[in-house]
mmCIF file of C-alpha atoms in Angstrom:
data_model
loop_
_atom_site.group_PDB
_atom_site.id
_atom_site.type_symbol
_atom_site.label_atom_id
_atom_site.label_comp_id
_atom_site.label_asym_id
_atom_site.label_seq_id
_atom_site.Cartn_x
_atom_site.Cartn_y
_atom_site.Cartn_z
ATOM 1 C CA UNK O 1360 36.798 32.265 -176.000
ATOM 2 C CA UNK O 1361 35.664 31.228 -179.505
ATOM 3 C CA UNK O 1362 33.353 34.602 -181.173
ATOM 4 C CA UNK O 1363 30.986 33.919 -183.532
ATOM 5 C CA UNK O 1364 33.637 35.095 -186.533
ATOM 6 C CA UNK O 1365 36.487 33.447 -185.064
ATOM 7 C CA UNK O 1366 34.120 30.265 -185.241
ATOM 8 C CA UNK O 1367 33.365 31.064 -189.246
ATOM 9 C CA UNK O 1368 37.349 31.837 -189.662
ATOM 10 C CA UNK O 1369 38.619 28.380 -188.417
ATOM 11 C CA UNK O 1370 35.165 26.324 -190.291
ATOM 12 C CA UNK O 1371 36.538 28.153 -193.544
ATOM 13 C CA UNK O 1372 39.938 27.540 -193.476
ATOM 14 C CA UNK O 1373 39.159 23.462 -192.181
ATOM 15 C CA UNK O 1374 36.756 23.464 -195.266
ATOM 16 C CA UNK O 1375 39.112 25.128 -197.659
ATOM 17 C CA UNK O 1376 41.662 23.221 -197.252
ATOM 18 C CA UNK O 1377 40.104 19.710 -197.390
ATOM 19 C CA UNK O 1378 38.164 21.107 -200.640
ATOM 20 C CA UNK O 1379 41.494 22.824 -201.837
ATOM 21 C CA UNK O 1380 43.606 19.601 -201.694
ATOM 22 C CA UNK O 1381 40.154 17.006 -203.406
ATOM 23 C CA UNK O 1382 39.006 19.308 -205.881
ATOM 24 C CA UNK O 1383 42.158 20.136 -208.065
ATOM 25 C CA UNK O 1384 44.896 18.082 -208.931
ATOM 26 C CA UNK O 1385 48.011 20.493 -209.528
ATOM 27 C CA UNK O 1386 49.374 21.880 -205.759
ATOM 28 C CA UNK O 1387 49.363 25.436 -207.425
ATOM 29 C CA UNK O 1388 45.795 25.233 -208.580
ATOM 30 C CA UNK O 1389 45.346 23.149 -204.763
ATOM 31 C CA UNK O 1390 46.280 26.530 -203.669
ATOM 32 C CA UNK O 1391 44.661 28.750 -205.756
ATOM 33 C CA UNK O 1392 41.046 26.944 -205.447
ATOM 34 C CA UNK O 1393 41.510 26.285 -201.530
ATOM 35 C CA UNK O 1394 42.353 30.599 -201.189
ATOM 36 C CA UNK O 1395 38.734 31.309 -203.107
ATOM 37 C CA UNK O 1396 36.609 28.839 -201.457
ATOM 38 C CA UNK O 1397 37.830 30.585 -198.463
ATOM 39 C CA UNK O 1398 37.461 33.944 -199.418
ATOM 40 C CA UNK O 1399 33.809 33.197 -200.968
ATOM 41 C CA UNK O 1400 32.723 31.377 -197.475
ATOM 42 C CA UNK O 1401 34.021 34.120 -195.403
ATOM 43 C CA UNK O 1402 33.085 36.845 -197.720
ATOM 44 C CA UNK O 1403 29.106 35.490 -198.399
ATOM 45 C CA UNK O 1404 29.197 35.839 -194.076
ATOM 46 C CA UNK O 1405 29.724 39.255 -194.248
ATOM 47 C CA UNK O 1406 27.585 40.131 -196.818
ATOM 48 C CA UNK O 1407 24.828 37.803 -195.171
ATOM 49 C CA UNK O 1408 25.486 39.518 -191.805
ATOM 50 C CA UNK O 1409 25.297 43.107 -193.163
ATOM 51 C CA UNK O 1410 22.322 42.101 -194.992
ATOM 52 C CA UNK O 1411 20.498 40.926 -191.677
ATOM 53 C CA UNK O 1412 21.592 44.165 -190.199
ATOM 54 C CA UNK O 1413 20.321 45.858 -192.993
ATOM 55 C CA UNK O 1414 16.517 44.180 -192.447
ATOM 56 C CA UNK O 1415 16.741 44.513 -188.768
ATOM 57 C CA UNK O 1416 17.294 48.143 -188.762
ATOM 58 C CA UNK K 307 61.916 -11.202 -227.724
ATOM 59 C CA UNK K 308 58.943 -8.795 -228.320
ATOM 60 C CA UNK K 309 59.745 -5.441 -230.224
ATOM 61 C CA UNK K 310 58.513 -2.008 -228.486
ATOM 62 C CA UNK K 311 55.926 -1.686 -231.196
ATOM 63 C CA UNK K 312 54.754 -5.480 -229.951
ATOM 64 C CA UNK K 313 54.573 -3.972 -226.318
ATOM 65 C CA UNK K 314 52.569 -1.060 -227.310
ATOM 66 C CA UNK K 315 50.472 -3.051 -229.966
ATOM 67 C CA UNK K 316 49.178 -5.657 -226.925
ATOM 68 C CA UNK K 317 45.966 -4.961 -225.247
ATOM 69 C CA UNK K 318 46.493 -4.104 -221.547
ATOM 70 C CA UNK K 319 45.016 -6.349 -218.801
ATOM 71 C CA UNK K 320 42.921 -4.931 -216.160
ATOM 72 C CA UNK K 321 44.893 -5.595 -212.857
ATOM 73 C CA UNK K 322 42.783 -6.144 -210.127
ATOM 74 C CA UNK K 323 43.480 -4.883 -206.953
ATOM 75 C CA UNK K 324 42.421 -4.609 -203.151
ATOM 76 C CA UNK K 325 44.139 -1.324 -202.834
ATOM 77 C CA UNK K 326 41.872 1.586 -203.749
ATOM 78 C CA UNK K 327 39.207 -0.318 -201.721
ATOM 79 C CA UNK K 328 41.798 -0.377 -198.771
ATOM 80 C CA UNK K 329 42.837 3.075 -199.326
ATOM 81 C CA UNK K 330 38.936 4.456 -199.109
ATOM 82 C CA UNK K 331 38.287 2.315 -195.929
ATOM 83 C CA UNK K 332 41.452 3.577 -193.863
ATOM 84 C CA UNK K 333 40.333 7.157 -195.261
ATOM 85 C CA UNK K 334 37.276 6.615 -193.762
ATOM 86 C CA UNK K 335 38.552 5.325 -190.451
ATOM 87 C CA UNK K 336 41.567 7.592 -189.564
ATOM 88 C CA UNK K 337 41.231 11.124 -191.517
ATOM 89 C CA UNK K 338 43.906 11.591 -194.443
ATOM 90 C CA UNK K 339 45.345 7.732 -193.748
ATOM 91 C CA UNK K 340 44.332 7.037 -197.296
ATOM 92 C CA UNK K 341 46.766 9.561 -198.533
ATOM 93 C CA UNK K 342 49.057 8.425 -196.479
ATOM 94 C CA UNK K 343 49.256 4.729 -197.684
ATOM 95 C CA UNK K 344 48.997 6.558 -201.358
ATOM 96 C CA UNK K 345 52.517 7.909 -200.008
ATOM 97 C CA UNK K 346 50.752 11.410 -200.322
ATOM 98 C CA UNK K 347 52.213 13.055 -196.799
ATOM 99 C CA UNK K 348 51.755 16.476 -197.072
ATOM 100 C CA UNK K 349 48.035 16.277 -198.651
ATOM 101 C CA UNK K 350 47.392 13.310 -196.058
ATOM 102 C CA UNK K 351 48.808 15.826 -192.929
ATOM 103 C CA UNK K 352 46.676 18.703 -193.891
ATOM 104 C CA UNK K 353 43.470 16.611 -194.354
ATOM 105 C CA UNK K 354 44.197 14.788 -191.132
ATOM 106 C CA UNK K 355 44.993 18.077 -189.080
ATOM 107 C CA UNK K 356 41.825 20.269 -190.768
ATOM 108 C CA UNK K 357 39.550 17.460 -190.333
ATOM 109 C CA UNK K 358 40.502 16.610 -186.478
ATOM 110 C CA UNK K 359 40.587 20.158 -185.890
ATOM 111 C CA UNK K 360 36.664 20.874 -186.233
ATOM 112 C CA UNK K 361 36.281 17.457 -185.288
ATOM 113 C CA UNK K 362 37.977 18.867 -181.864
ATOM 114 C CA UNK K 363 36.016 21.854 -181.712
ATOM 115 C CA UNK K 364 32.477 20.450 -182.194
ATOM 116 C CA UNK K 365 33.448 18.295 -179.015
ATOM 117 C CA UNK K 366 34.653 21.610 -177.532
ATOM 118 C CA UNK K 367 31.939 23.578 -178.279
ATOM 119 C CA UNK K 368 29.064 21.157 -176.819
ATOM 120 C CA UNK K 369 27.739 19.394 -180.336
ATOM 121 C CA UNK K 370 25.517 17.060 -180.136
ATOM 122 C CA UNK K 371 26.601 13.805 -181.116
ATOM 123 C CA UNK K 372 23.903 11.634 -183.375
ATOM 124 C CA UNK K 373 22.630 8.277 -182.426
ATOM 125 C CA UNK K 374 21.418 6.359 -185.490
ATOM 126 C CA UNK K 375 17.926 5.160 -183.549
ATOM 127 C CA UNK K 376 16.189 8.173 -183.795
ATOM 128 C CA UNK K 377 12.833 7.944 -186.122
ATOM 129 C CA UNK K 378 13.599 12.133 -186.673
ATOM 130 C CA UNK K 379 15.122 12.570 -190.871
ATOM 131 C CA UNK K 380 16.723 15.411 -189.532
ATOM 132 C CA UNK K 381 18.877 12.944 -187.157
ATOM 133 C CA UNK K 382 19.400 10.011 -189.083
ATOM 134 C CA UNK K 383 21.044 12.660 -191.444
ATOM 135 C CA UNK K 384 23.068 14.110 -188.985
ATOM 136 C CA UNK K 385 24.163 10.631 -187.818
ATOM 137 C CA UNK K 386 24.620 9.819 -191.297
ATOM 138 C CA UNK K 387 27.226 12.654 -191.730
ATOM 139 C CA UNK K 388 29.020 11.921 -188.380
ATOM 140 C CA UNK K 389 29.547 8.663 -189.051
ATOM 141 C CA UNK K 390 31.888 9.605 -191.630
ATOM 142 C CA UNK K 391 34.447 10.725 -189.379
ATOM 143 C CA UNK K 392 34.878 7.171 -189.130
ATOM 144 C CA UNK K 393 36.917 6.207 -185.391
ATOM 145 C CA UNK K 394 36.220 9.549 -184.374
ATOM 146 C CA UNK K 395 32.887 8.694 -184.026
ATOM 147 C CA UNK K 396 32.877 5.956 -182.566
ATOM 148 C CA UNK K 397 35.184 6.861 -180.072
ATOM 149 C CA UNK K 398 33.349 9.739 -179.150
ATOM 150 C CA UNK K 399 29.871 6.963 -178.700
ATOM 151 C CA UNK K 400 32.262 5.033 -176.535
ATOM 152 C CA UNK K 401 33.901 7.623 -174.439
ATOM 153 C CA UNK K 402 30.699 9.651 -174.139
ATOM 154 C CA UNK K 403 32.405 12.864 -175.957
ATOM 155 C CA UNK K 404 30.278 15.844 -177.169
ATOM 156 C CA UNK K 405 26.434 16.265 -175.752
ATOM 157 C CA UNK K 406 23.284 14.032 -176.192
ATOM 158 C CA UNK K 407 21.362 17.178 -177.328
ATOM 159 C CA UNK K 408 21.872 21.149 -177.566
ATOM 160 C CA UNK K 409 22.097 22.553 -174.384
ATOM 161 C CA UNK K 410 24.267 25.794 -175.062
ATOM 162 C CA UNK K 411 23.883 28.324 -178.293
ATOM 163 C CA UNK K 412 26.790 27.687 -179.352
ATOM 164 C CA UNK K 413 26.272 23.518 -179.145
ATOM 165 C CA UNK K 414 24.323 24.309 -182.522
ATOM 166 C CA UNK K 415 27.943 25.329 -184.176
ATOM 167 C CA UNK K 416 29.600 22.443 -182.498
ATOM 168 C CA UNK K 417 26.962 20.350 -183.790
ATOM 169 C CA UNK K 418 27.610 21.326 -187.636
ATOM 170 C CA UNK K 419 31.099 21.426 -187.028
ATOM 171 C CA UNK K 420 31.398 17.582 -186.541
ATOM 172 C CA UNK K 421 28.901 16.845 -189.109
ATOM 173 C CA UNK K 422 30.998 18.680 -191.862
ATOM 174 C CA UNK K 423 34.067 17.195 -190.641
ATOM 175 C CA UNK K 424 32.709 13.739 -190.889
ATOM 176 C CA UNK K 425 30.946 14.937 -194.644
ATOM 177 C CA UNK K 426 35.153 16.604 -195.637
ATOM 178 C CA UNK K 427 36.234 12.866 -194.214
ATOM 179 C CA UNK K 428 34.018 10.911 -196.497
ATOM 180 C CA UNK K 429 34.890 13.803 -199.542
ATOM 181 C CA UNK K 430 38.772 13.267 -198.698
ATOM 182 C CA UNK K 431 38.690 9.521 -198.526
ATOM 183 C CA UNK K 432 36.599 9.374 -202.120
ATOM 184 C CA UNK K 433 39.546 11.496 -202.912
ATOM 185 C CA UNK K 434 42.270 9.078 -201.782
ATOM 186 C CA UNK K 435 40.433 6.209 -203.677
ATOM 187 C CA UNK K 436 39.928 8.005 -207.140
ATOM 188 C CA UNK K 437 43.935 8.269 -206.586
ATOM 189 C CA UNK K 438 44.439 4.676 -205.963
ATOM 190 C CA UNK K 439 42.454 3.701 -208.720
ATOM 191 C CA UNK K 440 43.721 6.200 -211.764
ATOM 192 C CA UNK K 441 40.982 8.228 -212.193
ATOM 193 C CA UNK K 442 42.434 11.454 -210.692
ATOM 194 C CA UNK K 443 45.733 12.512 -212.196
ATOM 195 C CA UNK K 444 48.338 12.729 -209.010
#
């Protein structure tokens, strides 16, 4: 069954790799720019999340 | 018999051509297909497979598929970015795939799901066409 960060985990690697492979032209930089817009989508969830945990308790 | 200075020296022609325009509407239609008539294989592969793969899991997790006759902004939008899964979309109209509104929580995840993967479609087919056309560097 599909969890809530599995979910967020397979959207940001779909997302980062489409944007990895359009936004940059080189296949190293491909890489390079499709690893941070992954890490920045799944990091600003876990900052987001803590921050709701943070206001609900 | 022209020198290579006379080559260089004469003004070059734009060459008119059906291709980038036939590169962005098969990108448009089948996910990564513009890369692949651009002879791009391995770019074309991962587009197709990242894009079918949330388009797979919106079905799978109940989305709600847009209708375009809907006076609601908030669903012509959403049809708007579905429709740019191209085939997908309309196969999942004629087959009756995904749900004709949210009926589960996570339906609302399914539901973005298969509006970004038609948005990354219409982004990766722009893509395919700016390589047909010269103005990104291959």
């Amino acid at each position: 069954m599909l969890t809530h960060f599995s979910a967020v985990l397979l959207f940001a690697l779909c997302v980062s790799v489409v944007f990895g492979i359009t936004q940059r032209s080189e296949p190293k930089m491909m890489v390079r720019f499709g690893a941070f817009t992954f890490a920045c989508l799944v990091g600003a969830v876990i900052v987001v999340s803590w921050l709701m945990y943070a206001i609900k308790h | 018999m022209s020198t290579e200075a006379q080559k260089l020296s004469q003004p070059v022609t734009a060459q008119k051509s059906s291709l980038p325009w036939l590169v962005l509407f098969a990108g448009w239609i089948v996910p990564g297909a513009g890369h692949f008539l651009l002879g791009k294989w391995v770019r074309g592969s991962l587009i197709f497979l990242s894009i079918l793969a949330m388009f797979l899991l919106g079905l799978g997790l109940q989305g709600k598929i847009y209708v375009p006759n809907t006076a609601d902004i908030l669903d012509i939008l959403g049809f708007l970015g579905q429709l740019g899964m191209g085939m997908g979309y309309f196969l999942a109209r004629l087959f009756g795939w995904g749900a004709s509104s949210v009926l589960i929580t996570l339906g609302d995840y399914g539901t973005k799901f298969l509006t970004v993967a038609g948005l990354l479609n219409i982004i990766a087919a722009v893509d395919a066409h700016s390589l047909a056309n010269g103005r990104k560097a291959s």
